[in-house]
C-alpha positions as MATLAB code, in Angstrom:
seq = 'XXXXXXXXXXXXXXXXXXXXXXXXXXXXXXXXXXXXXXXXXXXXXXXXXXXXXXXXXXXXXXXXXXXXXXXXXXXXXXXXXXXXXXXXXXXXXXXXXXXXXXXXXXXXXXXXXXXXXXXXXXXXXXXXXXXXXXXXXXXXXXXXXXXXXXXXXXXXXXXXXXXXXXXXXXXXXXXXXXXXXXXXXXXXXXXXXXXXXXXXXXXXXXXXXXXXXXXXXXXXXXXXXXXXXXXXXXXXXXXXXXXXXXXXXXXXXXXXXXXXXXXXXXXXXXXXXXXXXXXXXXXXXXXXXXXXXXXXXXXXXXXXXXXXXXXXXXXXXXXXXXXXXXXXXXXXXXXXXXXXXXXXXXXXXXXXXXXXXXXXXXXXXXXXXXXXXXXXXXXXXXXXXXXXXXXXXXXXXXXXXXXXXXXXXXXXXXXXXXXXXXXXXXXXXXXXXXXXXXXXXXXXXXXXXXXXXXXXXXXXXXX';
ca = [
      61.291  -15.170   83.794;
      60.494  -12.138   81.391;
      64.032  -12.973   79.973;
      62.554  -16.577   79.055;
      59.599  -15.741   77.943;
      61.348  -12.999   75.398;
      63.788  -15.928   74.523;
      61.258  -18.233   73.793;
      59.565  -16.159   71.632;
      62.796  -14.842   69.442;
      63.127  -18.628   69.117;
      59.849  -19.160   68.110;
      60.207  -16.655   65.398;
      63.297  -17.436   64.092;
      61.790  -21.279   63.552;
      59.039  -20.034   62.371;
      61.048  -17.952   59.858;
      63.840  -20.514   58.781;
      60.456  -22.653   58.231;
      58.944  -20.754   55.522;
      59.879  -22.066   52.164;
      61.824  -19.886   50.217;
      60.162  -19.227   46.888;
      61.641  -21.263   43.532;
      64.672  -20.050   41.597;
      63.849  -19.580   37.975;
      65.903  -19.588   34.800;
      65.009  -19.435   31.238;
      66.816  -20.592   28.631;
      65.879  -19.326   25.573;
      67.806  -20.345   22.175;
      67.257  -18.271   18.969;
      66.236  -20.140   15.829;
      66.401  -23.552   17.050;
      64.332  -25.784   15.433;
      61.961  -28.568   16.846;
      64.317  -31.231   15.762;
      67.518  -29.197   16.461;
      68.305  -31.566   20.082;
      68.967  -34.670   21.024;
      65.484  -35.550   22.745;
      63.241  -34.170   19.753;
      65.253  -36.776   17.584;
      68.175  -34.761   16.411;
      70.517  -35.779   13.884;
      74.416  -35.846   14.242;
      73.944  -33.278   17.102;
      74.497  -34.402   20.953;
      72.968  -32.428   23.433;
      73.635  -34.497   26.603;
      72.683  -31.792   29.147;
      69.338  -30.813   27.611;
      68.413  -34.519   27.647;
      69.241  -34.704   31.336;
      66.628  -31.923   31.890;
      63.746  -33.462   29.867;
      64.207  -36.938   31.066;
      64.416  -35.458   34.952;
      61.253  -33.530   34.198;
      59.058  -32.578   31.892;
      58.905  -32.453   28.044;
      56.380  -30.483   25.404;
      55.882  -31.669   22.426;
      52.973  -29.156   21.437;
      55.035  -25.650   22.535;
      53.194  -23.224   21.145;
      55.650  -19.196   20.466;
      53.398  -16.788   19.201;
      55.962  -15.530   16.512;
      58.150  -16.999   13.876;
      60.607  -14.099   14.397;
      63.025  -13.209   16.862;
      61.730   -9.759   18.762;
      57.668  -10.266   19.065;
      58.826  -13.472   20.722;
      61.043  -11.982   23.053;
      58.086   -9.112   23.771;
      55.368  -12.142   24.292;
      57.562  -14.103   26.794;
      58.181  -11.340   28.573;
      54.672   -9.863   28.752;
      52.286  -13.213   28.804;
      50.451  -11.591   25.896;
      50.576  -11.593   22.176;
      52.953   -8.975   20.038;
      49.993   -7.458   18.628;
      48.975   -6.961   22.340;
      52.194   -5.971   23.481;
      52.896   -3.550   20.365;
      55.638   -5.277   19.322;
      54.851   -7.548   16.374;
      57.959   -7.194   13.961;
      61.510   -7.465   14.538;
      63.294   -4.599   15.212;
      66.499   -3.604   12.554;
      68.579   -0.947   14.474;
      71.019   -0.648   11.592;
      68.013    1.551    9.649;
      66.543    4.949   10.558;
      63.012    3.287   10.402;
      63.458    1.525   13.746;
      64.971    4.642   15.602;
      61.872    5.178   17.486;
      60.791    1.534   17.578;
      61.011    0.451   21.416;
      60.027   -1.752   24.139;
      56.598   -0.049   25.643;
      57.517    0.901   29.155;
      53.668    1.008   29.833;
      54.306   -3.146   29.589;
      54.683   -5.115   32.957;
      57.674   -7.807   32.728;
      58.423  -10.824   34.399;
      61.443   -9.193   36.603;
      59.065   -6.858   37.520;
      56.331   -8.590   39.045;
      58.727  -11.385   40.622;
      60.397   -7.691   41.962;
      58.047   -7.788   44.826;
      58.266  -11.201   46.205;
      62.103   -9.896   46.476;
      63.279  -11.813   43.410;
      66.689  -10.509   42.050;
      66.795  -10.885   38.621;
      69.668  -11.181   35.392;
      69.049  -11.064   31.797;
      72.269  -12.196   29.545;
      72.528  -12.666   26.191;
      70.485  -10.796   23.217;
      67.768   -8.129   23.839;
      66.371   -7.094   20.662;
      63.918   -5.055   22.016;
      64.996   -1.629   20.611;
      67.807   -0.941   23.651;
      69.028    2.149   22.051;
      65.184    3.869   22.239;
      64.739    5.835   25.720;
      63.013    3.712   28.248;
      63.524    0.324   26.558;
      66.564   -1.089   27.909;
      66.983   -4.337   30.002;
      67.209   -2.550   32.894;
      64.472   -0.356   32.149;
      62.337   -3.420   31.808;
      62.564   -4.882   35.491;
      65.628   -6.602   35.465;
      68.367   -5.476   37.829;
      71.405   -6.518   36.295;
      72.245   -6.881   32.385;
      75.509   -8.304   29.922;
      75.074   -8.865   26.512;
      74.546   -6.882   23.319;
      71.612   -5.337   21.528;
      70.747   -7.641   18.978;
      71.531   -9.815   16.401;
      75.628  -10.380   16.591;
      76.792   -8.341   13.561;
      74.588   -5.410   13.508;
      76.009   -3.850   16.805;
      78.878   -5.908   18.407;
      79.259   -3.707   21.461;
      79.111   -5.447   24.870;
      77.253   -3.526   27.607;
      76.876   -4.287   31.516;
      74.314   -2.734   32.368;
      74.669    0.482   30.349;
      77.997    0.466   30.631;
      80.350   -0.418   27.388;
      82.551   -2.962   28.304;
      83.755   -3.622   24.576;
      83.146   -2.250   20.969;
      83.707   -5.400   18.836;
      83.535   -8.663   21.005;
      84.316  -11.283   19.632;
      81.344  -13.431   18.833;
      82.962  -16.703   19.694;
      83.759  -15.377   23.525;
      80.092  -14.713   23.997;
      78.216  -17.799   25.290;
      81.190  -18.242   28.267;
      80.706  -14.523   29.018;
      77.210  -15.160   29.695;
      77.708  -18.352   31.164;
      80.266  -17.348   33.523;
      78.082  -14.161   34.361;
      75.122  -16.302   35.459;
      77.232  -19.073   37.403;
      78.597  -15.494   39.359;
      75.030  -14.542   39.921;
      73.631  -17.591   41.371;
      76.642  -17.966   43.723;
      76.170  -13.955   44.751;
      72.372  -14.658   45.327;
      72.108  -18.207   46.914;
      69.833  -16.359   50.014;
      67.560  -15.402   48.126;
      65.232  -16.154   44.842;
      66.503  -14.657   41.658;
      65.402  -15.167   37.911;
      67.813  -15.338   34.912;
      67.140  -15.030   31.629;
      69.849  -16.485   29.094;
      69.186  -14.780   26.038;
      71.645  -17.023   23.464;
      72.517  -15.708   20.298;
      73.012  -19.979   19.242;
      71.790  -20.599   16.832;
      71.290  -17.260   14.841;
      73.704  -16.518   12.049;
      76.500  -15.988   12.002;
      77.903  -19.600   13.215;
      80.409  -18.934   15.001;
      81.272  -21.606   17.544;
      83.731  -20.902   20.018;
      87.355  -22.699   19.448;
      86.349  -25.409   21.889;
      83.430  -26.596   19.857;
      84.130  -26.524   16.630;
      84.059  -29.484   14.546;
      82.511  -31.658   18.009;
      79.351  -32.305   15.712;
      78.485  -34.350   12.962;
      76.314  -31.182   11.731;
      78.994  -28.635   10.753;
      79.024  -25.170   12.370;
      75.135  -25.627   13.265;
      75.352  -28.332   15.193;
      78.934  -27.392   16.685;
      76.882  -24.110   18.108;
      74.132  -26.527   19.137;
      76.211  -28.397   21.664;
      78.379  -25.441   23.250;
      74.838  -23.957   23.578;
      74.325  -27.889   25.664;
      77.647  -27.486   27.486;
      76.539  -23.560   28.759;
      73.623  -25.467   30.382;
      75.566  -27.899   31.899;
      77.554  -25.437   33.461;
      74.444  -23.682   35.099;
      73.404  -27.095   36.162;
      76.286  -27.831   37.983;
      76.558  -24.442   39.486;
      72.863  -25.048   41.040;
      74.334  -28.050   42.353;
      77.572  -27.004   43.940;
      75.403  -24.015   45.282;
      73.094  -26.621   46.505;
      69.912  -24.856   44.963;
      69.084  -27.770   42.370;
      66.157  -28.732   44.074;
      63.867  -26.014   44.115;
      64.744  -24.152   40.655;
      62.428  -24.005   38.066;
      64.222  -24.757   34.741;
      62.665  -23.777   31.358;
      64.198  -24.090   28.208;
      62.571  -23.362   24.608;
      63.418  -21.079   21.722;
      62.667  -18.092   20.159;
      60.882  -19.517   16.964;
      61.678  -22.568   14.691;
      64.891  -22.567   12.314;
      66.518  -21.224    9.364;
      67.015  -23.769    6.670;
      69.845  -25.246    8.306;
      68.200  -26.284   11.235;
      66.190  -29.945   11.768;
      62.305  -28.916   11.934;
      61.281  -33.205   13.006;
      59.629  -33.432   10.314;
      56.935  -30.053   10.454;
      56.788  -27.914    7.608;
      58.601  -24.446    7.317;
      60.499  -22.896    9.621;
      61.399  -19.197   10.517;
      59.421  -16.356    8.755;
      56.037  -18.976    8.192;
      53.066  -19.773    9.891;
      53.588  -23.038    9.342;
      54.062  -25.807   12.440;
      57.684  -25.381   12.056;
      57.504  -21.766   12.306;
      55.506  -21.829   16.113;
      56.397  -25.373   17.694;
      59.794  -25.289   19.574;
      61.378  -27.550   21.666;
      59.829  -26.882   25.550;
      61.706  -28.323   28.121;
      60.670  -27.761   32.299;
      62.864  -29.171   35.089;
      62.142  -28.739   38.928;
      62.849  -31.856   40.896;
      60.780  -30.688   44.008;
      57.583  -30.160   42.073;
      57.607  -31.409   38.900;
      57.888  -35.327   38.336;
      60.376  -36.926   35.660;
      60.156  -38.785   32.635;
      56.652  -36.510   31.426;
      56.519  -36.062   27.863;
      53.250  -34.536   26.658;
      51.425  -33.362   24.057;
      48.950  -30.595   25.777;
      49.401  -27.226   24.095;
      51.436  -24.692   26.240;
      52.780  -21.649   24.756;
      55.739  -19.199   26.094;
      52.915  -16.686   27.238;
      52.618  -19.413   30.028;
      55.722  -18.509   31.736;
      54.569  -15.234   32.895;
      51.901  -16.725   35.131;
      53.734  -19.968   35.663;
      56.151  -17.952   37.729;
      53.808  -15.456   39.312;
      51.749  -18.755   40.832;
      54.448  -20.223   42.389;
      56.223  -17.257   43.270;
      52.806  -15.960   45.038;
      52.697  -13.047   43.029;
      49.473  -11.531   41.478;
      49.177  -10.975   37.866;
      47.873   -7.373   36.549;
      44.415   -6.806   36.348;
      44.293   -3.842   34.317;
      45.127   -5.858   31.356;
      44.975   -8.940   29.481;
      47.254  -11.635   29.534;
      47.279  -14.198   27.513;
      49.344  -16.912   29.037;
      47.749  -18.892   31.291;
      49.462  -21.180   34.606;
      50.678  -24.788   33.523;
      51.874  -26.097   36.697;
      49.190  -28.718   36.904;
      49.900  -29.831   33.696;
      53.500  -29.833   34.690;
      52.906  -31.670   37.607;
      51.023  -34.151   35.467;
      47.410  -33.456   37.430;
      45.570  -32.424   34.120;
      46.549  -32.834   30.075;
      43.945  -30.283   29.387;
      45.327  -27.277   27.462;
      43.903  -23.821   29.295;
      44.134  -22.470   25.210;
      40.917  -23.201   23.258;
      41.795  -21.358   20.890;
      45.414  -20.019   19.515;
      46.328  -17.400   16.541;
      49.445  -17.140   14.231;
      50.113  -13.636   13.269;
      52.979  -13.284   10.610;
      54.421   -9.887   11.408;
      50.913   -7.573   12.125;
      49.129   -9.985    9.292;
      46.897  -12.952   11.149;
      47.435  -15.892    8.897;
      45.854  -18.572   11.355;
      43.776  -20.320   14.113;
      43.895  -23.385   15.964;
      41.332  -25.205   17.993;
      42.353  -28.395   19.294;
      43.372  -30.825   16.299;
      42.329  -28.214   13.662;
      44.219  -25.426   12.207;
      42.730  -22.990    9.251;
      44.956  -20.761    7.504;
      43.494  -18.024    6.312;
      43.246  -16.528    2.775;
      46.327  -13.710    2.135;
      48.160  -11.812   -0.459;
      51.771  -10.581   -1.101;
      50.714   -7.107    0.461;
      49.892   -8.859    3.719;
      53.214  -10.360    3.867;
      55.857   -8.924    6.326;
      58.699   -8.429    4.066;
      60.618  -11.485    5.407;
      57.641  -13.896    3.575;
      57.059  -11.726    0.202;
      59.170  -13.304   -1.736;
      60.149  -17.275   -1.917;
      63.767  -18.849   -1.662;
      65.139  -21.897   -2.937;
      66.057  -23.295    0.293;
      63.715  -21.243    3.028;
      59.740  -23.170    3.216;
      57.895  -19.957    3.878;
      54.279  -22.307    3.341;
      51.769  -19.859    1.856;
      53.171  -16.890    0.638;
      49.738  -16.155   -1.043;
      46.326  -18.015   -0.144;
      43.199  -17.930   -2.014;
      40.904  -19.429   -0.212;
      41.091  -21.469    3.580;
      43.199  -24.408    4.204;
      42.242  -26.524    6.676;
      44.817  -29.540    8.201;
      44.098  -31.962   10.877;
      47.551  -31.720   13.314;
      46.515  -34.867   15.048;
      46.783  -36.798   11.609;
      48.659  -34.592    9.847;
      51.399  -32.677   11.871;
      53.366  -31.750    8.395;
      50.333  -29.753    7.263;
      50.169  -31.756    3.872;
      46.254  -32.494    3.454;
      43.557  -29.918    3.270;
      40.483  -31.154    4.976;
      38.378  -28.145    4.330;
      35.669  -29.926    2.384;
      34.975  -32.660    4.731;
      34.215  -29.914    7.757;
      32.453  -27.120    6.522;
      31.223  -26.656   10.498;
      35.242  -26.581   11.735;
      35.872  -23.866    9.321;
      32.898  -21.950   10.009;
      33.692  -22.102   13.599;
      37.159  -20.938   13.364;
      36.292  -18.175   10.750;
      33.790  -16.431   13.203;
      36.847  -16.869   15.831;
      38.957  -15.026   12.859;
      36.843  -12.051   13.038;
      36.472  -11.815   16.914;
      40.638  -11.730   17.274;
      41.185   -9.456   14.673;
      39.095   -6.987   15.969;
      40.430   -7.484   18.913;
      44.538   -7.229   18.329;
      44.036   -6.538   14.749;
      45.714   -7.067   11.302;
      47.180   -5.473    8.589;
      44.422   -2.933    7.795;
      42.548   -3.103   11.097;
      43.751   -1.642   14.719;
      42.312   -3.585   16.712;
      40.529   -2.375   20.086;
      43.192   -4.159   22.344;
      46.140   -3.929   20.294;
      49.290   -1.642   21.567;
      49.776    0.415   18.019;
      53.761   -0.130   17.844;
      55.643    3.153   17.102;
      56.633    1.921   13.649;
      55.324    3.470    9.875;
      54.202    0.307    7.665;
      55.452   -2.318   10.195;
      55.299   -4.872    7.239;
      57.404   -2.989    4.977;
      61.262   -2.625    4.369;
      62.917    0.401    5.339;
      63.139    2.537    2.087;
      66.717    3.049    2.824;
      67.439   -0.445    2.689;
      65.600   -0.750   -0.345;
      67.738    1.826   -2.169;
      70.807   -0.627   -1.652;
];
């Protein structure tokens, strides 16, 4: 009888165990310099991105995705973080390849992603670039939360040496080998892990020069090398599609894919102006892209302003996990919007910092960029280029546009709403002495470990 009864209960427990759902998968994909217009579904042009399609029409597509940076390492420190650079303390790209940057790391006082998903026993991957200062103590992948790391430590060119963890695997890899390495690494990591929830983070180097498409892909666009790089960049997500398949985890993973900040002049911006290095629309809005076929319904396309910040406590929420409390995050949890329950954006109001300098604000429809000068400027926007849009490399006085009417930021309304600018003026003020600006440290900003952030290293300069 005792026997039964002990039975009964082990079985009791074990259904009540293989009951419980097991938390969502989650993998971001996160393309570098890929412009609004750069794939198929944002109305591409002589580029096919097939697989990237598949995921917006089974899901759920942005077009109002806000990254709080038009550069490639403050957006990797925001995503990671929920907050903004100037909060995180890391609001310029870092250049390894000058002594300036030698000290110039990832804050370990931070909290990541990997390592608040850590405790609801979330294994997690990164692959790809880092750009986060790995050679300064204390600010490597691993040192961030994630327990497993391939890829290299920035931009391809300025250190070509492949680590695993820290381990060298190669001095010069090959550029062209890299997006299968890091493909094949995460199709090996969802197989190894299919008991269990893990996040991945596929850091691409696509579409940052230098184009170099693998052999496979070149000349399989109508776009030259760009949009070659564009659809091998389709084809690695295809492969981590079908791997969720086969591994019969589709279902209940959380798919996100966006990019790093809008494109170099090669790139398709849909018709916003500028592009990398601006505070222009075509500088911040990126493709956003969320699939999850147990939660989130197809065919959404929507125009409710998210931003990367999001994902931080996106995944916490449905992962059960509490966000800090002994700091501010920015980001704020989408999943009803996702879910299509509310198109109300939880931003009222949003701020576009070029390097440490705050150029503007948005509220709703309206967006006032603020007065600046060449000083200001982080040395990617001081000077103009025949083919780069930077917008307003100098500013008087405010511009005011209307994004509802105007998403290409060609008409300044400022005289017909004295009361908008006034509104988002005072907001001005509040931010910046919150996370600062060029001359102003503001009370919550992280000071980054970095003499004249805006300015070019004086060795550089010399050549």
């Amino acid at each position: 009888m005792l026997f039964a009864v002990i039975c009964t209960s082990c079985t009791s427990k074990k259904e009540k165990k293989d009951a419980e759902p097991k938390p969502p998968n989650i993998i971001v994909i996160f393309a570098d310099d890929l412009g609004y217009g750069d794939i198929g579904c944002y109305g591409a042009k002589g580029i096919k991105t097939p697989n990237l399609d598949a995921l917006a029409t089974g899901g759920f597509r942005s077009t109002d995705f806000f990254i709080p940076a038009n550069v490639c390492s403050p957006s990797r420190a925001a995503l990671l973080t929920g907050r903004y650079p100037m909060r995180a303390g890391y609001p310029v790209a870092t250049r390894p390849a000058f002594p300036k940057y030698k000290n110039y790391g990832f804050a370990p006082e931070e909290l990541t992603i990997p390592e608040l998903l850590k405790s609801a026993g979330y294994r997690s991957l990164m692959v790809g670039k880092w750009h986060l200062g790995m050679e300064v103590k204390g600010s490597h992948p691993l040192d961030a939360g994630f327990d497993e790391y391939l890829g290299i430590p920035s931009n391809y060119g300025v250190d070509n040496t492949l680590y695993h963890n820290k381990d060298t695997v190669a001095k010069e890899v090959s550029c062209e080998i890299l997006t299968s390495a890091y493909t094949d690494k995460v199709v090996d990591f969802i197989n190894e892990n299919q008991d269990h929830p893990f996040f991945i983070y596929v850091s691409h180097h696509i579409v940052h020069n230098p184009l170099l498409p693998s052999e496979g892909f070149k000349g399989s666009s109508e776009y030259g090398e760009y949009g070659d790089f564009v659809q091998e960049l389709d084809f690695s997500t295809g492969r981590i599609m079908k791997a969720l398949e086969e591994a019969k985890l589709h279902d209940n993973t959380l798919m996100v894919f966006t990019s790093d900040n809008g494109p170099t002049y090669k790139g398709q911006t849909g018709g916003l102006s500028g592009g990398k290095y601006c505070t222009m629309e075509g500088g911040h809005r990126v493709p956003g892209i969320f699939y999850w076929p147990d939660e989130i319904p197809v065919g959404q396309t929507s125009s409710t302003l998210m931003s990367s910040m999001d994902l931080m406590p996106l995944f916490c929420n449905i992962a059960a996990v509490n966000l800090p409390k002994d700091r501010k995050i920015d980001g704020e949890n989408i999943l009803d919007i996702l879910k299509g329950k509310t198109s109300e954006s939880p931003h009222e109001f949003t701020y576009y910092y070029n390097g440490t300098n705050l150029q503007a604000i948005r509220k709703g429809k309206w967006k006032l960029h603020l007065p600046r000068t060449v000083s200001d400027q982080p040395f990617w926007s001081k000077t103009g280029h025949p083919k780069v849009d930077k917008g307003f490399i100098t500013l008087e006085d405010y511009v005011l546009f209307n994004l509802e009417d105007d998403l290409a930021e060609k008409v300044n309304v400022v005289v017909k709403h004295p009361e908008v600018v006034a509104l988002l003026k005072k907001q001005a003020d509040i931010i910046r002495a919150e996370l600062g600006d060029v001359h102003v440290i503001g009370t919550d900003q992280r000071v980054p470990n970095l003499k004249n952030p805006q300015e070019r290293d004086p060795v550089e300069l010399k050549k």
